[in-house]
């Protein structure tokens, strides 16, 4: 917020001031997704910037979650789903035959709508990723990763004395932060979040949003949200999806102040679109 | 601008009510300009008092509009064109309130001028200038409510004419004062009135700019024609005398 005081541009509360563009982390070119005969995503081109929060907004069924799930090949798990076009992570095609989807998902982490901790201890939840990917050599290193991840997820102070307790015994907001800690433990480069606050109360939501703003320092964050206020609060870039098309993509300030497309305007102002 | 209705119809009703109130306020301010100019020309002290009395209503409307807009922002969290509408209504209400104050000030000076010797021909030019500002205000409010950007642009450029009329009046009053120093007191008041009307024109221009902002999402750039040449004229008058 302090940085905002130095800029005389109209800023959305909570959003960072406009700075020079960050490097492109993910580039999508001509992406189409089909579920059987259903054409769910139509020819999407987008450059997603590193160290930036990008929000995908749009009505239910518009394709925003489908597109998000393309970014770490989650759609591979759906038999009838077919993805065409190119999605490049740091310039490399993630759908290339040589790319191992499991390795990819360590680089592109995901947080889901409902907090889904494993029925294991808080410690084991966070340690799970580093263990299966063999990221540590000994217990001390693993302890460090667990602590660092819980700190990143703003959960350390609440969890440090109950690391052996089950993750499922925490409150909803704590569980979601635990899932974020679990996602960041593999030291990913990108964090995908699919409506991460829709099951949380306003206080827990505010804590997650604060966390997202901090995560932006180190990660490329992409968030799907049904709350337009949330998109306005946490993101620097916003993409509006409608009927499988990406209608408009740009600076969040621009999208919420004066969008170019009539359909974007109708959606964000709550008109029948 | 988006002409589709909101899914929440109460939101539309709130927005319409705020704009209706703004237009009512605009009507009151138009009356204030008309009445104050007429009172000045015909030395009608009753009408001048009426203008001062009516100004209270204008102030009340401004306060109500500000409250309504604050409520709308708090409860509806408007974005995009809805947000611009709320912001521009507040700004315009502020402009209208200032124009109302200038009209009230004209009425006060009309009371004082009634006790002085009339300056021949002076009130006619002021009346013409007031008529021009009145027509501009009417067009600016029309442009706002109809989302008519071209009309708003025209209003914005017409302020040049008001500036030129003011310059001419300034020159005229200097001549009156030089011709007969007994005119000085009255001309000082008349000059303040001219300046007030010129300032009204600036506020009307600002209203037109808000109409442009509402429609386009962008404030027009500063490069509109201006013509305040009175600074040079004052020098000329001193040196030339």
Coordinates of N, CA and C in Angstrom, one line a residue, chain B:
Chain B
X1 N -20.6 2.8 -22.7 CA -21.7 2.7 -21.7 C -22.5 1.5 -21.9
X2 N -23.1 1.0 -20.9 CA -23.8 -0.2 -21.0 C -25.3 0.1 -20.7
X3 N -26.2 -0.3 -21.6 CA -27.6 0.1 -21.5 C -28.4 -1.1 -20.9
X4 N -27.7 -2.3 -20.8 CA -28.5 -3.4 -20.3 C -28.8 -3.2 -18.8
X5 N -30.0 -3.8 -18.4 CA -30.3 -3.6 -16.9 C -29.4 -4.6 -16.1
X6 N -29.3 -4.2 -14.8 CA -28.6 -5.0 -13.9 C -29.5 -6.2 -13.5
X7 N -28.8 -7.3 -13.1 CA -29.6 -8.5 -12.6 C -30.3 -8.1 -11.4
X8 N -29.6 -7.3 -10.5 CA -30.3 -6.8 -9.3 C -31.0 -5.5 -9.7
X9 N -32.4 -5.5 -9.8 CA -33.1 -4.4 -10.4 C -33.1 -3.2 -9.4
X10 N -32.9 -3.5 -8.1 CA -32.8 -2.4 -7.1 C -31.6 -1.5 -7.4
X11 N -30.6 -2.1 -7.9 CA -29.3 -1.4 -8.2 C -29.7 -0.3 -9.3
X12 N -30.4 -0.8 -10.3 CA -30.9 0.2 -11.4 C -31.7 1.3 -10.8
X13 N -32.6 0.9 -9.9 CA -33.5 2.0 -9.3 C -32.7 3.0 -8.5
X14 N -31.6 2.5 -7.8 CA -30.8 3.4 -7.0 C -30.1 4.4 -8.0
X15 N -29.5 3.8 -9.0 CA -28.7 4.6 -10.0 C -29.7 5.7 -10.6
X16 N -30.9 5.2 -11.0 CA -31.8 6.2 -11.6 C -32.2 7.3 -10.7
X17 N -32.4 6.9 -9.4 CA -32.9 7.9 -8.4 C -31.8 8.9 -8.2
X18 N -30.5 8.5 -8.2 CA -29.4 9.4 -8.0 C -29.3 10.4 -9.1
X19 N -29.5 9.9 -10.4 CA -29.4 10.7 -11.5 C -30.6 11.7 -11.6
X20 N -31.8 11.2 -11.2 CA -33.0 12.0 -11.2 C -32.8 13.2 -10.2
X21 N -32.2 12.9 -9.1 CA -31.9 14.0 -8.1 C -30.9 15.0 -8.6
X22 N -29.9 14.5 -9.4 CA -28.9 15.4 -9.9 C -29.6 16.3 -11.0
X23 N -30.5 15.8 -11.8 CA -31.2 16.6 -12.8 C -32.1 17.6 -12.1
X24 N -32.7 17.2 -11.0 CA -33.5 18.2 -10.2 C -32.7 19.3 -9.7
X25 N -31.5 18.9 -9.2 CA -30.5 20.0 -8.7 C -30.1 20.9 -9.9
X26 N -29.9 20.2 -11.1 CA -29.5 21.0 -12.2 C -30.6 22.0 -12.6
X27 N -31.8 21.6 -12.5 CA -33.0 22.5 -12.8 C -33.0 23.7 -11.8
X28 N -32.7 23.4 -10.5 CA -32.7 24.5 -9.5 C -31.6 25.5 -9.9
X29 N -30.4 25.0 -10.3 CA -29.3 25.9 -10.6 C -29.6 26.7 -11.8
X30 N -30.2 26.1 -12.8 CA -30.6 26.8 -14.0 C -31.5 28.0 -13.6
X31 N -32.5 27.7 -12.8 CA -33.4 28.8 -12.3 C -32.6 29.9 -11.6
X32 N -31.6 29.4 -10.8 CA -30.9 30.4 -10.0 C -30.1 31.4 -10.9
X33 N -29.5 30.8 -12.0 CA -28.8 31.7 -13.0 C -29.8 32.6 -13.6
X34 N -30.9 32.1 -14.1 CA -31.9 32.9 -14.8 C -32.4 34.0 -13.9
X35 N -32.8 33.6 -12.7 CA -33.4 34.6 -11.8 C -32.4 35.6 -11.4
X36 N -31.2 35.2 -11.1 CA -30.2 36.2 -10.7 C -29.9 37.2 -11.8
X37 N -29.8 36.7 -13.0 CA -29.5 37.6 -14.1 C -30.7 38.6 -14.4
X38 N -31.9 38.0 -14.3 CA -33.1 38.9 -14.4 C -33.2 39.9 -13.3
X39 N -32.9 39.5 -12.1 CA -33.0 40.4 -11.0 C -32.0 41.5 -11.1
X40 N -30.9 41.2 -11.6 CA -29.8 42.2 -11.8 C -30.3 43.2 -12.9
X41 N -30.8 42.7 -14.0 CA -31.2 43.6 -15.1 C -32.3 44.5 -14.7
X42 N -33.3 43.9 -14.1 CA -34.6 44.7 -13.8 C -34.6 45.3 -12.4
X43 N -33.4 45.2 -11.7 CA -33.3 45.7 -10.3 C -34.5 45.2 -9.4
X44 N -34.7 43.9 -9.6 CA -35.9 43.3 -8.9 C -35.3 42.7 -7.5
X45 N -35.5 43.4 -6.4 CA -34.9 42.9 -5.2 C -35.6 41.7 -4.6
X46 N -36.9 41.6 -4.9 CA -37.6 40.5 -4.4 C -37.1 39.2 -5.0
X47 N -36.9 39.3 -6.3 CA -36.4 38.1 -7.1 C -35.0 37.8 -6.6
X48 N -34.2 38.8 -6.3 CA -32.8 38.6 -5.8 C -32.9 37.8 -4.5
X49 N -33.8 38.3 -3.6 CA -33.9 37.6 -2.3 C -34.4 36.1 -2.5
X50 N -35.2 35.9 -3.5 CA -35.7 34.6 -3.8 C -34.5 33.7 -4.2
X51 N -33.6 34.2 -5.0 CA -32.4 33.4 -5.4 C -31.6 33.0 -4.2
X52 N -31.5 33.9 -3.2 CA -30.7 33.6 -2.0 C -31.4 32.6 -1.2
X53 N -32.7 32.7 -1.1 CA -33.5 31.7 -0.4 C -33.4 30.3 -1.0
X54 N -33.5 30.3 -2.4 CA -33.5 29.0 -3.1 C -32.2 28.3 -3.0
X55 N -31.1 29.0 -2.7 CA -29.8 28.4 -2.7 C -29.7 27.3 -1.6
X56 N -30.6 27.5 -0.6 CA -30.6 26.5 0.5 C -30.9 25.1 0.0
X57 N -32.0 25.2 -0.9 CA -32.5 23.9 -1.5 C -31.3 23.2 -2.3
X58 N -30.6 24.0 -3.0 CA -29.5 23.5 -3.8 C -28.4 22.8 -2.9
X59 N -28.1 23.5 -1.8 CA -27.1 22.9 -0.9 C -27.6 21.6 -0.3
X60 N -28.9 21.6 0.0 CA -29.5 20.4 0.6 C -29.4 19.2 -0.4
X61 N -29.7 19.5 -1.7 CA -29.7 18.5 -2.7 C -28.3 17.9 -2.8
X62 N -27.3 18.8 -2.8 CA -25.9 18.3 -2.9 C -25.6 17.4 -1.8
X63 N -26.0 17.7 -0.6 CA -25.7 16.9 0.6 C -26.4 15.5 0.4
X64 N -27.6 15.6 0.0 CA -28.4 14.3 -0.2 C -27.7 13.4 -1.3
X65 N -27.3 14.1 -2.4 CA -26.7 13.3 -3.5 C -25.4 12.7 -3.0
X66 N -24.6 13.4 -2.2 CA -23.4 12.8 -1.7 C -23.7 11.6 -0.8
X67 N -24.7 11.8 0.0 CA -25.1 10.7 0.9 C -25.5 9.4 0.1
X68 N -26.4 9.7 -0.9 CA -26.9 8.6 -1.7 C -25.7 7.9 -2.4
X69 N -24.7 8.7 -2.9 CA -23.6 8.0 -3.6 C -22.8 7.2 -2.6
X70 N -22.5 7.8 -1.4 CA -21.7 7.0 -0.5 C -22.4 5.7 -0.1
X71 N -23.7 5.8 0.0 CA -24.5 4.6 0.3 C -24.4 3.6 -0.8
X72 N -24.5 4.1 -2.0 CA -24.4 3.2 -3.2 C -23.0 2.5 -3.3
X73 N -22.0 3.3 -3.0 CA -20.6 2.7 -3.1 C -20.5 1.7 -2.0
X74 N -21.0 2.0 -0.8 CA -20.8 1.0 0.3 C -21.6 -0.3 0.1
X75 N -22.9 -0.1 -0.4 CA -23.7 -1.3 -0.4 C -23.6 -2.1 -1.8
X76 N -23.3 -1.4 -2.8 CA -23.3 -2.1 -4.2 C -21.9 -2.3 -4.7
X77 N -20.9 -1.7 -4.1 CA -19.5 -1.8 -4.7 C -19.5 -1.7 -6.2
X78 N -19.9 -0.5 -6.8 CA -20.0 -0.4 -8.2 C -18.6 -0.4 -8.8
X79 N -18.5 -1.0 -10.0 CA -17.3 -1.0 -10.8 C -17.6 -0.4 -12.2
X80 N -16.5 -0.1 -12.9 CA -16.6 0.3 -14.3 C -17.6 1.4 -14.5
X81 N -18.5 1.3 -15.5 CA -19.3 2.5 -15.8 C -20.2 2.9 -14.6
X82 N -20.6 1.9 -13.7 CA -21.4 2.2 -12.6 C -20.6 3.0 -11.6
X83 N -19.3 2.7 -11.4 CA -18.5 3.5 -10.5 C -18.3 4.9 -11.1
X84 N -18.0 4.9 -12.4 CA -17.9 6.3 -13.0 C -19.1 7.1 -12.8
X85 N -20.3 6.4 -12.9 CA -21.5 7.2 -12.7 C -21.6 7.8 -11.3
X86 N -21.3 6.9 -10.3 CA -21.3 7.4 -8.9 C -20.3 8.6 -8.7
X87 N -19.1 8.4 -9.2 CA -18.1 9.4 -9.0 C -18.5 10.7 -9.7
X88 N -19.0 10.6 -10.9 CA -19.3 11.8 -11.7 C -20.5 12.5 -11.1
X89 N -21.4 11.8 -10.6 CA -22.6 12.4 -10.0 C -22.1 13.3 -8.8
X90 N -21.2 12.8 -8.0 CA -20.7 13.5 -6.9 C -20.0 14.8 -7.3
X91 N -19.2 14.6 -8.3 CA -18.4 15.7 -8.8 C -19.3 16.8 -9.4
X92 N -20.3 16.4 -10.2 CA -21.2 17.3 -10.8 C -22.0 18.1 -9.8
X93 N -22.4 17.3 -8.7 CA -23.2 18.0 -7.7 C -22.4 19.1 -7.1
X94 N -21.1 18.8 -6.9 CA -20.2 19.8 -6.4 C -20.1 21.0 -7.3
X95 N -20.0 20.8 -8.6 CA -19.9 21.9 -9.6 C -21.2 22.7 -9.5
X96 N -22.4 22.0 -9.5 CA -23.6 22.7 -9.5 C -23.8 23.6 -8.2
X97 N -23.3 23.0 -7.1 CA -23.4 23.8 -5.9 C -22.6 25.1 -6.0
X98 N -21.4 25.0 -6.6 CA -20.6 26.2 -6.7 C -21.3 27.2 -7.7
X99 N -21.9 26.7 -8.8 CA -22.6 27.6 -9.7 C -23.8 28.3 -8.9
X100 N -24.4 27.5 -8.1 CA -25.5 28.1 -7.3 C -25.0 29.2 -6.4
X101 N -23.8 29.0 -5.8 CA -23.2 30.0 -4.9 C -22.9 31.3 -5.7
X102 N -22.4 31.1 -6.9 CA -22.1 32.3 -7.7 C -23.4 33.1 -8.0
X103 N -24.5 32.4 -8.3 CA -25.8 33.0 -8.5 C -26.2 33.8 -7.3
X104 N -26.0 33.1 -6.1 CA -26.4 33.8 -4.9 C -25.6 35.1 -4.7
X105 N -24.3 35.0 -5.0 CA -23.4 36.1 -4.9 C -23.9 37.3 -5.8
X106 N -24.3 36.9 -7.0 CA -24.9 37.9 -7.9 C -26.1 38.6 -7.3
X107 N -26.9 37.8 -6.6 CA -28.1 38.3 -6.0 C -27.8 39.3 -4.9
X108 N -26.8 38.9 -4.1 CA -26.3 39.8 -3.0 C -25.9 41.2 -3.6
X109 N -25.1 41.1 -4.7 CA -24.5 42.3 -5.2 C -25.6 43.1 -5.9
X110 N -26.7 42.4 -6.4 CA -27.8 43.1 -7.0 C -28.4 44.1 -5.9
X111 N -28.5 43.6 -4.7 CA -29.1 44.4 -3.6 C -28.2 45.6 -3.4
X112 N -26.9 45.5 -3.4 CA -26.0 46.6 -3.2 C -26.1 47.6 -4.4
X113 N -26.1 47.0 -5.6 CA -26.2 47.9 -6.8 C -27.4 48.7 -6.9
X114 N -28.5 48.2 -6.3 CA -29.8 48.9 -6.4 C -29.7 50.2 -5.7
X115 N -28.7 50.3 -4.8 CA -28.6 51.6 -4.1 C -27.6 52.6 -4.8
X116 N -27.1 52.2 -6.0 CA -26.2 53.0 -6.7 C -26.7 53.5 -8.0
X117 N -26.1 54.4 -8.6 CA -26.5 54.9 -9.9 C -26.3 53.8 -11.0
X118 N -27.3 53.5 -11.8 CA -27.1 52.4 -12.8 C -26.0 52.8 -13.8
X119 N -25.2 51.8 -14.3 CA -24.2 52.1 -15.3 C -24.9 51.7 -16.6
X120 N -25.1 52.6 -17.5 CA -25.8 52.3 -18.7 C -25.2 51.2 -19.6
X121 N -26.0 50.3 -20.0 CA -25.5 49.2 -20.9 C -24.8 48.1 -20.2
X122 N -24.4 48.2 -18.9 CA -23.6 47.2 -18.3 C -24.3 45.9 -18.1
X123 N -25.6 46.0 -17.6 CA -26.3 44.7 -17.3 C -26.7 43.9 -18.5
X124 N -26.8 44.6 -19.7 CA -27.2 43.9 -20.9 C -26.1 42.9 -21.3
X125 N -24.8 43.3 -21.2 CA -23.8 42.4 -21.6 C -23.7 41.2 -20.6
X126 N -23.9 41.6 -19.3 CA -23.9 40.5 -18.3 C -25.0 39.5 -18.5
X127 N -26.2 40.0 -18.9 CA -27.3 39.2 -19.2 C -27.0 38.2 -20.3
X128 N -26.4 38.8 -21.4 CA -26.0 37.9 -22.5 C -25.1 36.8 -22.1
X129 N -24.1 37.2 -21.3 CA -23.1 36.2 -20.8 C -23.8 35.1 -20.0
X130 N -24.7 35.6 -19.1 CA -25.4 34.6 -18.3 C -26.3 33.7 -19.1
X131 N -26.9 34.2 -20.2 CA -27.7 33.4 -21.1 C -26.9 32.3 -21.7
X132 N -25.7 32.7 -22.1 CA -24.8 31.7 -22.8 C -24.4 30.6 -21.8
X133 N -24.1 31.0 -20.6 CA -23.7 30.0 -19.6 C -24.9 29.1 -19.3
X134 N -26.1 29.7 -19.2 CA -27.3 28.9 -19.0 C -27.5 27.9 -20.1
X135 N -27.4 28.3 -21.3 CA -27.5 27.4 -22.5 C -26.5 26.3 -22.4
X136 N -25.3 26.6 -22.0 CA -24.2 25.6 -21.9 C -24.5 24.6 -20.8
X137 N -25.0 25.1 -19.7 CA -25.4 24.2 -18.6 C -26.5 23.2 -19.0
X138 N -27.5 23.8 -19.6 CA -28.6 22.9 -20.1 C -28.0 21.8 -21.0
X139 N -27.1 22.2 -22.0 CA -26.6 21.2 -22.9 C -25.7 20.2 -22.2
X140 N -24.9 20.7 -21.2 CA -24.0 19.8 -20.5 C -24.8 18.8 -19.7
X141 N -25.9 19.2 -19.1 CA -26.7 18.2 -18.3 C -27.4 17.2 -19.3
X142 N -27.8 17.8 -20.4 CA -28.4 16.9 -21.4 C -27.4 15.8 -21.9
X143 N -26.2 16.3 -22.2 CA -25.1 15.4 -22.7 C -24.8 14.4 -21.6
X144 N -24.9 14.8 -20.4 CA -24.6 13.8 -19.3 C -25.6 12.7 -19.2
X145 N -26.9 13.2 -19.2 CA -28.0 12.2 -19.0 C -28.2 11.3 -20.2
X146 N -27.9 11.9 -21.4 CA -28.1 11.1 -22.6 C -26.8 10.4 -23.1
X147 N -25.7 10.5 -22.3 CA -24.5 9.9 -22.7 C -24.0 10.4 -24.1
X148 N -24.2 11.7 -24.3 CA -23.9 12.2 -25.6 C -22.5 12.9 -25.6
X149 N -21.5 12.1 -25.9 CA -20.1 12.6 -25.9 C -19.9 13.8 -26.8
X150 N -20.4 13.7 -28.1 CA -20.1 14.8 -29.0 C -20.7 16.2 -28.5
X151 N -21.9 16.1 -27.9 CA -22.5 17.3 -27.4 C -21.7 17.8 -26.2
X152 N -21.2 16.9 -25.4 CA -20.3 17.4 -24.2 C -19.0 18.0 -24.7
X153 N -18.5 17.5 -25.8 CA -17.3 18.1 -26.4 C -17.6 19.5 -26.9
X154 N -18.7 19.7 -27.5 CA -19.1 21.0 -28.0 C -19.2 22.0 -26.9
X155 N -19.9 21.6 -25.8 CA -20.1 22.5 -24.6 C -18.7 22.9 -24.1
X156 N -17.8 21.9 -24.1 CA -16.5 22.2 -23.5 C -15.8 23.3 -24.3
X157 N -16.0 23.3 -25.6 CA -15.3 24.3 -26.4 C -16.0 25.6 -26.4
X158 N -17.3 25.6 -26.1 CA -18.0 26.9 -26.0 C -17.6 27.8 -24.9
X159 N -16.9 27.2 -23.9 CA -16.4 28.1 -22.8 C -15.5 29.2 -23.3
X160 N -14.9 29.0 -24.5 CA -14.1 30.0 -25.1 C -14.9 31.3 -25.3
X161 N -16.2 31.1 -25.8 CA -17.0 32.3 -26.1 C -17.3 33.0 -24.8
X162 N -17.5 32.3 -23.7 CA -17.8 33.0 -22.4 C -16.5 33.8 -22.0
X163 N -15.4 33.1 -22.2 CA -14.1 33.8 -21.8 C -14.0 35.1 -22.6
X164 N -14.4 35.0 -23.9 CA -14.2 36.2 -24.8 C -15.2 37.3 -24.4
X165 N -16.5 36.9 -24.0 CA -17.4 37.8 -23.5 C -16.9 38.5 -22.3
X166 N -16.3 37.7 -21.4 CA -15.8 38.3 -20.2 C -14.7 39.3 -20.5
X167 N -13.8 39.0 -21.4 CA -12.8 39.9 -21.8 C -13.4 41.2 -22.3
X168 N -14.4 41.1 -23.1 CA -15.0 42.3 -23.7 C -15.7 43.2 -22.6
X169 N -16.3 42.5 -21.6 CA -17.0 43.2 -20.5 C -15.9 43.9 -19.6
X170 N -14.8 43.2 -19.4 CA -13.7 43.8 -18.6 C -13.3 45.1 -19.2
X171 N -13.1 45.0 -20.6 CA -12.7 46.2 -21.3 C -13.7 47.3 -21.2
X172 N -15.0 46.9 -21.3 CA -16.1 47.9 -21.3 C -16.1 48.6 -19.9
X173 N -15.9 47.8 -18.8 CA -16.0 48.4 -17.5 C -14.8 49.3 -17.2
X174 N -13.7 48.9 -17.7 CA -12.5 49.8 -17.6 C -12.8 51.2 -18.2
X175 N -13.5 51.1 -19.4 CA -13.8 52.4 -20.1 C -14.8 53.2 -19.2
X176 N -15.8 52.5 -18.7 CA -16.8 53.2 -17.9 C -16.2 53.9 -16.7
X177 N -15.2 53.2 -16.1 CA -14.6 53.7 -14.9 C -13.7 54.9 -15.2
X178 N -13.0 54.8 -16.4 CA -12.1 55.9 -16.8 C -13.0 57.1 -17.2
X179 N -14.1 56.9 -17.8 CA -15.0 58.0 -18.2 C -15.5 58.8 -17.0
X180 N -15.9 58.0 -16.0 CA -16.5 58.7 -14.8 C -16.2 58.0 -13.5
X181 N -15.3 58.5 -12.7 CA -14.9 57.8 -11.5 C -16.1 57.5 -10.6
X182 N -17.2 58.2 -10.7 CA -18.3 57.8 -9.9 C -18.9 56.5 -10.2
X183 N -18.5 55.9 -11.3 CA -19.0 54.6 -11.7 C -18.2 53.5 -11.0
X184 N -17.1 53.9 -10.4 CA -16.1 52.8 -9.9 C -16.8 51.8 -9.0
X185 N -17.5 52.3 -8.0 CA -18.1 51.3 -7.0 C -19.0 50.3 -7.7
X186 N -19.9 50.9 -8.5 CA -20.8 50.0 -9.2 C -20.1 49.0 -10.1
X187 N -19.1 49.6 -10.9 CA -18.4 48.7 -11.8 C -17.6 47.6 -11.1
X188 N -17.1 48.0 -9.9 CA -16.4 46.9 -9.2 C -17.3 45.7 -8.9
X189 N -18.5 46.1 -8.5 CA -19.5 45.0 -8.2 C -19.9 44.3 -9.5
X190 N -20.1 45.1 -10.5 CA -20.5 44.5 -11.8 C -19.3 43.6 -12.4
X191 N -18.1 44.0 -12.1 CA -17.0 43.2 -12.6 C -16.9 41.9 -11.8
X192 N -17.2 41.9 -10.5 CA -17.2 40.7 -9.8 C -18.3 39.7 -10.3
X193 N -19.4 40.3 -10.7 CA -20.5 39.5 -11.2 C -20.1 38.9 -12.5
X194 N -19.4 39.7 -13.4 CA -18.9 39.1 -14.6 C -17.9 38.0 -14.4
X195 N -17.1 38.2 -13.4 CA -16.1 37.1 -13.0 C -16.8 35.9 -12.5
X196 N -17.9 36.1 -11.7 CA -18.7 35.0 -11.2 C -19.3 34.2 -12.4
X197 N -19.8 34.9 -13.4 CA -20.4 34.2 -14.5 C -19.4 33.4 -15.3
X198 N -18.2 34.1 -15.4 CA -17.1 33.4 -16.1 C -16.7 32.1 -15.4
X199 N -16.7 32.2 -14.1 CA -16.3 31.0 -13.2 C -17.4 29.9 -13.4
X200 N -18.7 30.4 -13.5 CA -19.8 29.4 -13.7 C -19.5 28.6 -15.0
X201 N -19.0 29.3 -16.0 CA -18.7 28.7 -17.3 C -17.7 27.6 -17.1
X202 N -16.7 27.9 -16.2 CA -15.7 26.8 -15.9 C -16.3 25.6 -15.3
X203 N -17.2 25.8 -14.3 CA -17.8 24.7 -13.7 C -18.7 23.9 -14.7
X204 N -19.4 24.6 -15.6 CA -20.2 23.9 -16.6 C -19.3 23.1 -17.5
X205 N -18.1 23.7 -17.8 CA -17.1 22.9 -18.6 C -16.7 21.6 -17.9
X206 N -16.6 21.7 -16.6 CA -16.2 20.6 -15.8 C -17.3 19.5 -15.8
X207 N -18.6 20.0 -15.8 CA -19.7 19.0 -15.9 C -19.6 18.3 -17.3
X208 N -19.3 19.1 -18.3 CA -19.2 18.4 -19.7 C -18.1 17.4 -19.7
X209 N -17.0 17.7 -19.0 CA -15.9 16.8 -18.9 C -16.3 15.5 -18.2
X210 N -17.1 15.7 -17.1 CA -17.6 14.5 -16.4 C -18.5 13.6 -17.3
X211 N -19.2 14.3 -18.2 CA -20.1 13.5 -19.1 C -19.2 12.7 -20.1
X212 N -18.1 13.3 -20.5 CA -17.1 12.6 -21.4 C -16.5 11.4 -20.6
X213 N -16.1 11.7 -19.4 CA -15.5 10.6 -18.5 C -16.5 9.5 -18.3
X214 N -17.7 9.8 -18.1 CA -18.7 8.8 -17.8 C -18.8 7.8 -19.1
X215 N -18.9 8.5 -20.2 CA -19.1 7.7 -21.5 C -17.8 6.9 -21.8
X216 N -16.6 7.6 -21.8 CA -15.4 7.1 -22.4 C -14.5 6.4 -21.4
X217 N -14.7 6.7 -20.1 CA -13.8 6.2 -19.1 C -12.5 7.0 -19.0
X218 N -12.4 8.1 -19.8 CA -11.1 8.9 -19.7 C -11.5 10.3 -19.6
X219 N -10.7 11.0 -18.8 CA -10.9 12.5 -18.7 C -10.3 13.1 -20.0
X220 N -11.0 14.1 -20.5 CA -10.4 14.7 -21.7 C -9.1 15.5 -21.4
X221 N -8.2 15.6 -22.3 CA -6.9 16.2 -22.0 C -7.2 17.7 -21.8
X222 N -6.1 18.4 -21.4 CA -6.3 19.8 -20.9 C -6.3 20.8 -22.1
X223 N -6.2 20.3 -23.3 CA -5.9 21.3 -24.4 C -7.2 22.0 -25.0
X224 N -8.1 22.4 -24.1 CA -9.2 23.1 -24.6 C -8.9 24.6 -24.7
X225 N -9.5 25.3 -25.7 CA -9.2 26.7 -25.9 C -9.6 27.6 -24.8
X226 N -8.7 28.4 -24.3 CA -9.0 29.4 -23.3 C -8.6 30.8 -23.7
X227 N -9.3 31.8 -23.2 CA -9.0 33.1 -23.7 C -9.2 34.1 -22.6
X228 N -8.4 34.0 -21.5 CA -8.4 35.1 -20.5 C -7.3 36.0 -20.8
X229 N -7.7 37.1 -21.4 CA -6.7 38.1 -21.9 C -6.7 39.3 -21.0
X230 N -7.4 39.2 -19.8 CA -7.6 40.5 -19.0 C -6.3 40.9 -18.3
X231 N -5.4 39.9 -18.1 CA -4.1 40.3 -17.5 C -3.4 41.3 -18.3
X232 N -3.3 41.0 -19.7 CA -2.6 41.9 -20.6 C -3.4 43.3 -20.7
X233 N -4.7 43.2 -20.7 CA -5.5 44.4 -20.9 C -5.3 45.3 -19.7
X234 N -5.2 44.7 -18.5 CA -5.0 45.6 -17.3 C -3.7 46.4 -17.5
X235 N -2.7 45.7 -17.9 CA -1.4 46.4 -18.1 C -1.6 47.5 -19.2
X236 N -2.2 47.2 -20.3 CA -2.4 48.1 -21.4 C -3.1 49.4 -20.8
X237 N -4.2 49.1 -20.0 CA -5.0 50.2 -19.5 C -4.1 51.2 -18.6
X238 N -3.3 50.6 -17.8 CA -2.5 51.4 -16.9 C -1.5 52.2 -17.7
X239 N -0.8 51.5 -18.7 CA 0.2 52.1 -19.4 C -0.4 53.2 -20.4
X240 N -1.5 52.7 -21.0 CA -2.1 53.6 -22.0 C -2.7 54.8 -21.5
X241 N -3.0 54.8 -20.2 CA -3.7 56.0 -19.6 C -2.7 57.1 -19.4

